[in-house]
Amino acid sequence: MLVLDSKGVERERSEGYLPNSEFRARLEMGLARIAFMHKQWAEAERRYAEISDKYSNTSSAPEAIYWRGVSRYKATNDHAALSEVATDLKKKYPNSVWMLKASIWSD
C-alpha cells in the first residue's frame, strides 16, 4: 500500500498483509503524515489523536501519540506538548520504540 499526497509524493508505505485494524491505522497514518508534511499542524494533530484513540491496540498507536505531540509543538512552540507525549507513552506504551524516542522529553 502506498499513500501519496496530491503531488504524488509518497507519505506512507506498507508491504505485506496486515489485519484490518492494522491496515486501516497505517492508511490513516498516511493521511495524517500528508497533513504534517504540508504544515497543517491542527489537522495533523487531530488525525494522529484519532488514530491513537481509535486504534489503541495497534502498532500505529504509539507512533500516532508521538507525532500528535510533535504536531502540537510545531503549532505552538510549547515544549510542554513534548513532555506530555513522553508521559503518555510511558504510561500506555512503555516498551515501544516511540517511548525511547520521546524519552529525551521526560521531566
XYZ file of C-alpha atoms in Angstrom:
107
model
C 0.000 0.000 0.000
C 1.249 3.462 -0.838
C -0.263 6.726 0.351
C 0.689 9.620 -1.904
C -0.025 13.302 -1.409
C -1.644 15.458 -4.100
C 1.751 15.969 -5.770
C 2.436 12.247 -5.930
C 4.982 12.242 -3.093
C 4.986 9.025 -1.077
C 3.991 9.639 2.552
C 3.321 6.093 3.764
C 4.273 2.620 2.587
C 3.239 -0.759 3.884
C 4.239 -4.080 2.392
C 2.712 -7.440 3.104
C -0.502 -8.499 4.762
C -1.905 -6.668 7.779
C -5.095 -7.437 9.709
C -7.898 -4.960 9.016
C -7.347 -2.724 12.041
C -3.585 -2.517 11.454
C -4.111 -1.797 7.749
C -6.675 0.922 8.463
C -4.411 2.513 11.085
C -1.482 2.614 8.623
C -3.719 4.106 5.955
C -4.850 6.834 8.337
C -1.245 7.407 9.430
C -0.503 8.209 5.799
C -3.266 10.809 5.712
C -2.014 12.336 8.961
C 1.507 12.416 7.541
C 0.268 14.321 4.498
C -1.226 16.987 6.777
C 2.003 17.100 8.813
C 4.257 17.458 5.783
C 2.035 20.244 4.439
C 2.384 22.043 7.796
C -1.296 21.680 8.579
C -0.478 21.230 12.253
C -4.018 21.262 13.682
C -5.248 18.773 11.079
C -2.246 16.511 11.659
C -2.712 16.659 15.434
C -6.413 15.838 15.082
C -5.728 12.896 12.786
C -2.957 11.481 14.990
C -5.146 11.821 18.093
C -7.959 9.994 16.341
C -5.625 7.168 15.332
C -4.224 6.764 18.835
C -7.766 6.629 20.282
C -9.463 4.538 17.604
C -6.614 2.073 17.051
C -5.083 1.930 20.531
C -4.410 -1.808 20.189
C -2.361 -1.468 17.012
C 1.326 -0.916 16.422
C 0.482 2.526 14.988
C -0.915 3.919 18.239
C 2.375 4.828 19.960
C 3.693 6.383 16.754
C 0.484 8.408 16.429
C 0.870 9.692 20.002
C 4.443 10.737 19.245
C 3.524 12.634 16.081
C 0.421 14.130 17.716
C 2.697 15.814 20.236
C 5.175 16.931 17.602
C 2.306 18.430 15.608
C 1.127 20.365 18.664
C 4.654 21.538 19.361
C 5.077 22.717 15.761
C 1.816 24.687 16.021
C 2.531 26.282 19.408
C 6.280 26.092 20.114
C 5.209 24.931 23.577
C 7.700 22.359 24.884
C 5.069 21.071 27.324
C 3.445 19.261 24.382
C 6.552 17.110 24.027
C 6.715 16.393 27.731
C 3.067 15.275 27.623
C 3.928 12.861 24.814
C 6.677 11.246 26.878
C 4.338 10.910 29.861
C 1.531 9.462 27.739
C 3.815 6.959 26.013
C 5.472 5.911 29.274
C 2.041 5.173 30.723
C 0.451 3.445 27.721
C 3.339 2.002 25.672
C 6.425 1.857 27.911
C 8.210 -0.747 25.785
C 7.693 0.887 22.417
C 10.441 2.374 20.293
C 8.373 5.580 20.283
C 8.759 5.798 24.071
C 12.521 5.592 23.586
C 12.384 8.390 21.019
C 10.298 10.549 23.372
C 12.389 9.762 26.466
C 14.543 12.851 25.928
C 11.433 14.939 26.605
C 10.705 13.337 30.006
C 10.685 15.530 33.068
